[in-house]
Short mmCIF file of C-alpha atoms and ligand atoms in Angstrom, two decimals:
data_model
loop_
_atom_site.label_atom_id
_atom_site.label_comp_id
_atom_site.label_asym_id
_atom_site.label_seq_id
_atom_site.Cartn_x
_atom_site.Cartn_y
_atom_site.Cartn_z
CA UNK Z 748 -13.72 15.32 -29.04
CA UNK Z 749 -10.01 16.89 -27.12
CA UNK Z 750 -8.66 13.52 -25.70
CA UNK Z 751 -8.77 13.78 -21.70
CA UNK Z 752 -5.23 13.59 -19.74
CA UNK Z 753 -6.58 9.79 -19.18
CA UNK Z 754 -7.05 8.88 -22.52
CA UNK Z 755 -3.51 10.66 -23.51
CA UNK Z 756 -1.97 9.11 -20.66
CA UNK Z 757 -3.70 5.55 -21.47
CA UNK Z 758 -2.37 5.79 -25.32
CA UNK Z 759 0.75 7.45 -24.69
CA UNK Z 760 1.98 4.70 -21.69
CA UNK Z 761 0.55 1.71 -24.59
CA UNK Z 762 2.44 -0.76 -26.48
CA UNK Z 763 2.32 -1.03 -30.17
CA UNK Z 764 3.84 -3.93 -32.02
CA UNK Z 765 7.04 -2.89 -33.95
CA UNK Z 766 7.20 0.55 -31.93
CA UNK Z 767 8.35 -1.21 -28.47
CA UNK Z 768 10.38 1.33 -26.44
CA UNK Z 769 14.47 0.33 -26.63
CA UNK Z 770 16.41 1.56 -24.25
CA UNK Z 771 19.17 -0.36 -22.65
CA UNK Z 772 18.94 -0.74 -18.61
CA UNK Z 773 21.49 1.19 -16.76
CA UNK Z 774 22.29 -1.07 -13.56
CA UNK Z 775 24.67 1.54 -12.07
CA UNK Z 776 21.35 4.13 -11.66
CA UNK Z 777 18.96 1.27 -10.83
CA UNK Z 778 16.89 3.30 -8.07
CA UNK Z 779 17.09 1.54 -4.34
CA UNK Z 780 14.03 -1.20 -3.89
CA UNK Z 781 13.62 -0.08 -0.41
CA UNK Z 782 12.96 3.06 1.45
CA UNK Z 783 14.90 3.64 4.48
CA UNK Z 784 14.80 6.12 7.52
CA UNK Z 785 18.03 5.62 8.98
CA UNK Z 786 18.53 7.68 12.54
CA UNK Z 787 14.78 7.00 13.21
CA UNK Z 788 13.32 5.20 15.87
CA UNK Z 789 11.50 1.85 14.82
CA UNK Z 790 9.26 -0.76 16.34
CA UNK Z 791 9.36 -4.48 16.36
CA UNK Z 792 6.50 -6.50 14.98
CA UNK Z 793 5.72 -9.88 16.30
CA UNK Z 794 6.57 -12.18 13.89
CA UNK Z 795 3.37 -13.11 11.37
CA UNK Z 796 0.96 -16.13 11.83
CA UNK Z 797 1.38 -17.27 8.20
CA UNK Z 798 -0.38 -20.73 8.04
CA UNK Z 799 -3.98 -21.97 9.27
CA UNK Z 800 -7.29 -20.00 9.32
CA UNK Z 801 -9.67 -20.06 6.82
CA UNK Z 802 -9.55 -21.46 3.20
CA UNK Z 803 -8.86 -18.67 0.61
CA UNK Z 804 -12.29 -19.72 -0.97
CA UNK Z 805 -14.01 -18.76 2.56
CA UNK Z 806 -12.05 -15.09 2.32
CA UNK Z 807 -12.94 -14.64 -1.01
CA UNK Z 808 -16.69 -15.16 -0.49
CA UNK Z 809 -17.06 -13.41 2.97
CA UNK Z 810 -15.29 -10.37 2.16
CA UNK Z 811 -17.12 -7.07 1.80
CA UNK Z 812 -16.17 -3.62 1.81
CA UNK Z 813 -16.67 -2.08 5.54
CA UNK Z 814 -17.16 1.59 6.50
CA UNK Z 815 -18.38 1.54 10.36
CA UNK Z 816 -15.80 -0.26 12.80
CA UNK Z 817 -16.04 -1.18 16.36
CA UNK Z 818 -14.19 0.35 19.05
CA UNK Z 819 -12.53 -2.63 19.82
CA UNK Z 820 -8.18 -2.39 18.62
CA UNK Z 821 -6.84 -4.68 16.23
CA UNK Z 822 -3.86 -6.26 18.09
CA UNK Z 823 0.11 -5.73 16.86
CA UNK Z 824 -0.12 -9.41 16.16
CA UNK Z 825 -2.87 -8.78 13.77
CA UNK Z 826 -1.25 -5.72 12.05
CA UNK Z 827 2.02 -7.52 11.89
CA UNK Z 828 0.04 -10.61 9.78
CA UNK Z 829 -1.37 -8.01 7.41
CA UNK Z 830 1.56 -6.16 6.77
CA UNK Z 831 3.08 -9.51 5.80
CA UNK Z 832 0.44 -10.14 3.75
CA UNK Z 833 0.80 -7.07 1.77
CA UNK Z 834 4.52 -6.67 1.37
CA UNK Z 835 6.06 -10.00 3.29
CA UNK Z 836 9.02 -11.26 1.67
CA UNK Z 837 8.54 -14.79 0.15
CA UNK Z 838 11.68 -16.13 -2.02
CA UNK Z 839 15.15 -15.02 -1.54
CA UNK Z 840 15.44 -14.10 -4.82
CA UNK Z 841 17.31 -10.72 -6.12
CA UNK Z 842 15.69 -8.05 -3.44
CA UNK Z 843 13.61 -10.69 -2.28
CA UNK Z 844 9.92 -11.42 -4.05
CA UNK Z 845 7.07 -10.74 -2.43
CA UNK Z 846 3.40 -11.90 -1.31
CA UNK Z 847 1.65 -9.57 -3.88
CA UNK Z 848 3.28 -9.63 -7.48
CA UNK Z 849 4.88 -6.53 -9.12
CA UNK Z 850 6.05 -5.91 -12.76
CA UNK Z 851 9.60 -6.54 -12.69
CA UNK Z 852 10.11 -7.80 -9.70
CA UNK Z 853 10.71 -3.75 -8.46
CA UNK Z 854 8.58 -2.82 -5.75
CA UNK Z 855 7.30 0.47 -6.17
CA UNK Z 856 4.83 0.61 -3.87
CA UNK Z 857 5.81 2.01 0.22
CA UNK Z 858 3.47 0.75 2.99
CA UNK Z 859 2.62 3.59 5.62
CA UNK Z 860 0.21 3.09 8.19
CA UNK Z 861 -1.56 5.32 10.23
CA UNK Z 862 -2.40 3.82 13.53
CA UNK Z 863 -5.38 5.00 15.45
CA UNK Z 864 -6.27 1.61 17.78
CA UNK Z 865 -3.78 -0.77 17.82
CA UNK Z 866 -2.79 -2.59 21.27
CA UNK Z 867 0.60 -1.25 22.79
CA UNK Z 868 1.52 0.53 19.65
CA UNK Z 869 1.22 4.59 20.20
CA UNK Z 870 -1.00 6.35 17.72
CA UNK Z 871 0.76 8.09 14.86
CA UNK Z 872 2.37 7.23 11.31
CA UNK Z 873 4.50 4.29 10.67
CA UNK Z 874 6.36 3.26 7.27
CA UNK Z 875 6.74 -0.46 7.24
CA UNK Z 876 10.19 -1.49 6.78
CA UNK Z 877 9.58 -4.93 4.66
CA UNK Z 878 13.19 -6.17 5.29
CA UNK Z 879 13.19 -6.09 8.93
CA UNK Z 880 9.34 -6.84 9.73
CA UNK Z 881 9.26 -3.35 11.53
CA UNK Z 882 7.65 -0.07 11.65
CA UNK Z 883 9.56 2.88 11.62
CA UNK Z 884 8.37 6.00 13.49
CA UNK Z 885 7.56 9.00 11.00
CA UNK Z 886 5.31 11.00 13.58
CA UNK Z 887 3.49 10.40 16.92
CA UNK Z 888 -0.28 11.56 17.73
CA UNK Z 889 -3.77 11.42 16.56
CA UNK Z 890 -3.60 11.98 12.67
CA UNK Z 891 -6.88 9.87 12.36
CA UNK Z 892 -8.62 13.50 11.64
CA UNK Z 893 -6.03 14.51 9.29
CA UNK Z 894 -5.97 11.43 7.22
CA UNK Z 895 -9.97 11.70 7.22
CA UNK Z 896 -9.84 15.31 5.79
CA UNK Z 897 -7.24 14.25 3.18
CA UNK Z 898 -9.69 11.26 2.12
CA UNK Z 899 -12.46 13.41 0.95
CA UNK Z 900 -13.63 13.97 4.50
CA UNK Z 901 -14.57 10.20 5.10
CA UNK Z 902 -15.55 9.02 8.44
CA UNK Z 903 -14.56 5.88 8.08
CA UNK Z 904 -11.01 6.68 7.74
CA UNK Z 905 -10.96 8.68 11.41
CA UNK Z 906 -13.09 5.53 12.39
CA UNK Z 907 -11.18 2.78 11.82
CA UNK Z 908 -8.03 1.25 13.75
CA UNK Z 909 -5.78 1.52 11.33
CA UNK Z 910 -5.32 3.05 7.72
CA UNK Z 911 -2.88 1.69 5.11
CA UNK Z 912 -1.29 4.89 3.02
CA UNK Z 913 0.57 3.53 -0.01
CA UNK Z 914 2.81 5.52 -2.20
CA UNK Z 915 4.57 4.65 -5.17
CA UNK Z 916 8.28 5.32 -5.61
CA UNK Z 917 7.97 5.86 -9.69
CA UNK Z 918 11.44 5.95 -10.30
CA UNK Z 919 11.81 2.36 -9.47
CA UNK Z 920 9.71 1.33 -12.10
CA UNK Z 921 10.37 4.35 -14.36
CA UNK Z 922 13.65 2.98 -14.82
CA UNK Z 923 12.57 0.16 -16.99
CA UNK Z 924 9.31 0.79 -18.21
CA UNK Z 925 9.25 4.75 -18.57
CA UNK Z 926 5.83 5.92 -18.94
CA UNK Z 927 4.18 2.33 -18.91
CA UNK Z 928 5.67 2.39 -15.41
CA UNK Z 929 2.75 4.47 -13.92
CA UNK Z 930 0.22 1.66 -15.27
CA UNK Z 931 2.44 -1.00 -13.37
CA UNK Z 932 2.27 0.70 -10.33
CA UNK Z 933 -1.23 1.12 -10.09
CA UNK Z 934 -1.89 -2.52 -10.74
CA UNK Z 935 0.79 -3.63 -7.99
CA UNK Z 936 -1.18 -1.35 -5.27
CA UNK Z 937 -4.11 -3.19 -6.72
CA UNK Z 938 -2.44 -6.55 -6.03
CA UNK Z 939 -1.23 -5.26 -2.41
CA UNK Z 940 -4.59 -3.91 -1.68
CA UNK Z 941 -6.67 -7.09 -2.49
CA UNK Z 942 -4.12 -9.23 -0.21
CA UNK Z 943 -4.83 -7.02 2.45
CA UNK Z 944 -8.82 -7.32 2.23
CA UNK Z 945 -8.72 -11.19 1.84
CA UNK Z 946 -6.30 -11.35 4.59
CA UNK Z 947 -8.20 -8.92 7.10
CA UNK Z 948 -11.52 -11.26 6.25
CA UNK Z 949 -8.93 -14.23 7.09
CA UNK Z 950 -8.63 -13.24 10.99
CA UNK Z 951 -11.91 -11.93 11.33
CA UNK Z 952 -11.08 -8.05 10.22
CA UNK Z 953 -12.78 -5.63 7.40
CA UNK Z 954 -11.12 -3.26 5.20
CA UNK Z 955 -12.60 -0.64 2.80
CA UNK Z 956 -10.40 0.66 0.30
CA UNK Z 957 -9.96 4.60 -0.27
CA UNK Z 958 -9.45 5.65 -4.06
CA UNK Z 959 -11.05 9.18 -3.39
CA UNK Z 960 -8.55 11.63 -1.62
CA UNK Z 961 -6.89 15.03 -2.31
CA UNK Z 962 -3.37 13.98 -3.67
CA UNK Z 963 -1.50 16.74 -1.91
CA UNK Z 964 -2.93 16.30 1.38
CA UNK Z 965 -2.12 12.92 1.91
CA UNK Z 966 1.06 13.44 0.04
CA UNK Z 967 2.07 15.81 2.44
CA UNK Z 968 1.22 13.60 5.30
CA UNK Z 969 3.99 11.27 4.69
CA UNK Z 970 6.22 14.01 3.26
CA UNK Z 971 5.80 12.69 -0.38
CA UNK Z 972 6.60 15.60 -3.33
CA UNK Z 973 4.22 14.14 -5.51
CA UNK Z 974 6.59 13.53 -8.40
CA UNK Z 975 9.10 11.04 -7.21
CA UNK Z 976 6.81 9.62 -4.93
CA UNK Z 977 3.03 10.03 -4.49
CA UNK Z 978 0.07 8.54 -2.62
CA UNK Z 979 -1.92 6.20 -4.92
CA UNK Z 980 -4.18 4.34 -2.40
CA UNK Z 981 -5.54 4.14 1.00
CA UNK Z 982 -7.27 1.29 2.67
CA UNK Z 983 -8.96 1.20 6.32
CA UNK Z 984 -9.08 -1.39 8.86
CA UNK Z 985 -10.83 -2.52 11.54
CA UNK Z 986 -13.45 -4.75 13.42
CA UNK Z 987 -16.57 -4.16 11.90
CA UNK Z 988 -19.11 -2.96 13.72
CA UNK Z 989 -21.85 -5.37 12.81
CA UNK Z 990 -20.98 -8.32 10.44
C1 LIG W 2382 -10.57 1.67 -7.10
C2 LIG W 2382 -11.22 1.46 -5.73
C3 LIG W 2382 -11.50 2.70 -5.00
C4 LIG W 2382 -12.18 2.88 -3.95
N1 LIG W 2382 -12.59 3.84 -3.05
C5 LIG W 2382 -13.67 3.80 -1.96
C6 LIG W 2382 -13.37 4.86 -1.70
O1 LIG W 2382 -13.10 6.34 -2.02
N2 LIG W 2382 -14.71 5.09 -0.61
C7 LIG W 2382 -15.46 4.16 -0.35
O2 LIG W 2382 -16.36 4.11 0.44
N3 LIG W 2382 -15.41 2.91 -1.02
C8 LIG W 2382 -14.20 2.88 -1.93
N4 LIG W 2382 -14.25 1.70 -2.53
C9 LIG W 2382 -15.28 0.60 -2.16
C10 LIG W 2382 -16.04 0.19 -3.44
O3 LIG W 2382 -17.36 1.14 -2.97
C11 LIG W 2382 -16.45 -1.31 -3.40
O4 LIG W 2382 -15.63 -1.92 -3.46
C12 LIG W 2382 -17.69 -1.70 -4.22
O5 LIG W 2382 -18.95 -0.46 -3.52
C13 LIG W 2382 -18.25 -3.14 -3.96
O6 LIG W 2382 -18.53 -3.42 -2.70
P1 LIG W 2382 -17.47 -4.35 -2.23
O7 LIG W 2382 -16.10 -4.24 -2.03
O8 LIG W 2382 -17.96 -5.19 -0.32
O9 LIG W 2382 -17.75 -5.81 -3.10
C14 LIG W 2382 -13.54 1.36 -3.88
C15 LIG W 2382 -12.88 0.36 -4.10
C16 LIG W 2382 -11.83 0.38 -5.49
C17 LIG W 2382 -11.61 -0.77 -5.99
#
């Protein structure tokens, strides 16, 4: 059997006893942890509410992937809480430690949101500024059709209130972990997406993870080159049409 590309990646990024990659870390060339959009307009978000709500067990028990959403918008406050749940800084060590774990605390994942129905927020594409708790405005207008088309024409992406788009900035993690960094980026985004799903459940919203998408199309939406930065996962968010 000819090894598939997936198998080849898995084996070539594997650790073998006695053959661990040995390279010294060059701190002078360590990639920046945060993506910035200097000169772009940004929108402040209300401070997230990070206490109260149902217990973790209830959220775990009730979480379900939901693909049909009502027309009732998500509030800016709710969006702020969801963004914080995915990437919020919770400890002031190094560049900050976050709600979701990350291999080596290198945080290769960036968060973008395609906003469809959020109160007091124009439709458009935004980047989440983790440190500032703000949204950088990247594109204005209704991008829901473009996102749904890129997500293999999955209608839920167009009907949801918000679509989270996560990219991996691979060099941040490759700097330390070389080929294995790609595995870690995929793991990191899984943690982030689950945080989103549980946080959404806790505030009465619903999500559906989206792993099926045309990579080049979602990459071009966020203007990622697909090499240094590539979209790795999406999630639609909204109020369930029926629950
Ligand atoms: C990695 C991954 C990719 C997924 N991609 C999609 C997708 O593209 N479209 C979709 O409708 N559901 C997608 N899902 C949701 C799964 O279909 C769903 O989690 C599964 O059916 C179990 O249902 P539950 O989430 O309600 O427990 C994805 C889930 C995961 C974990």
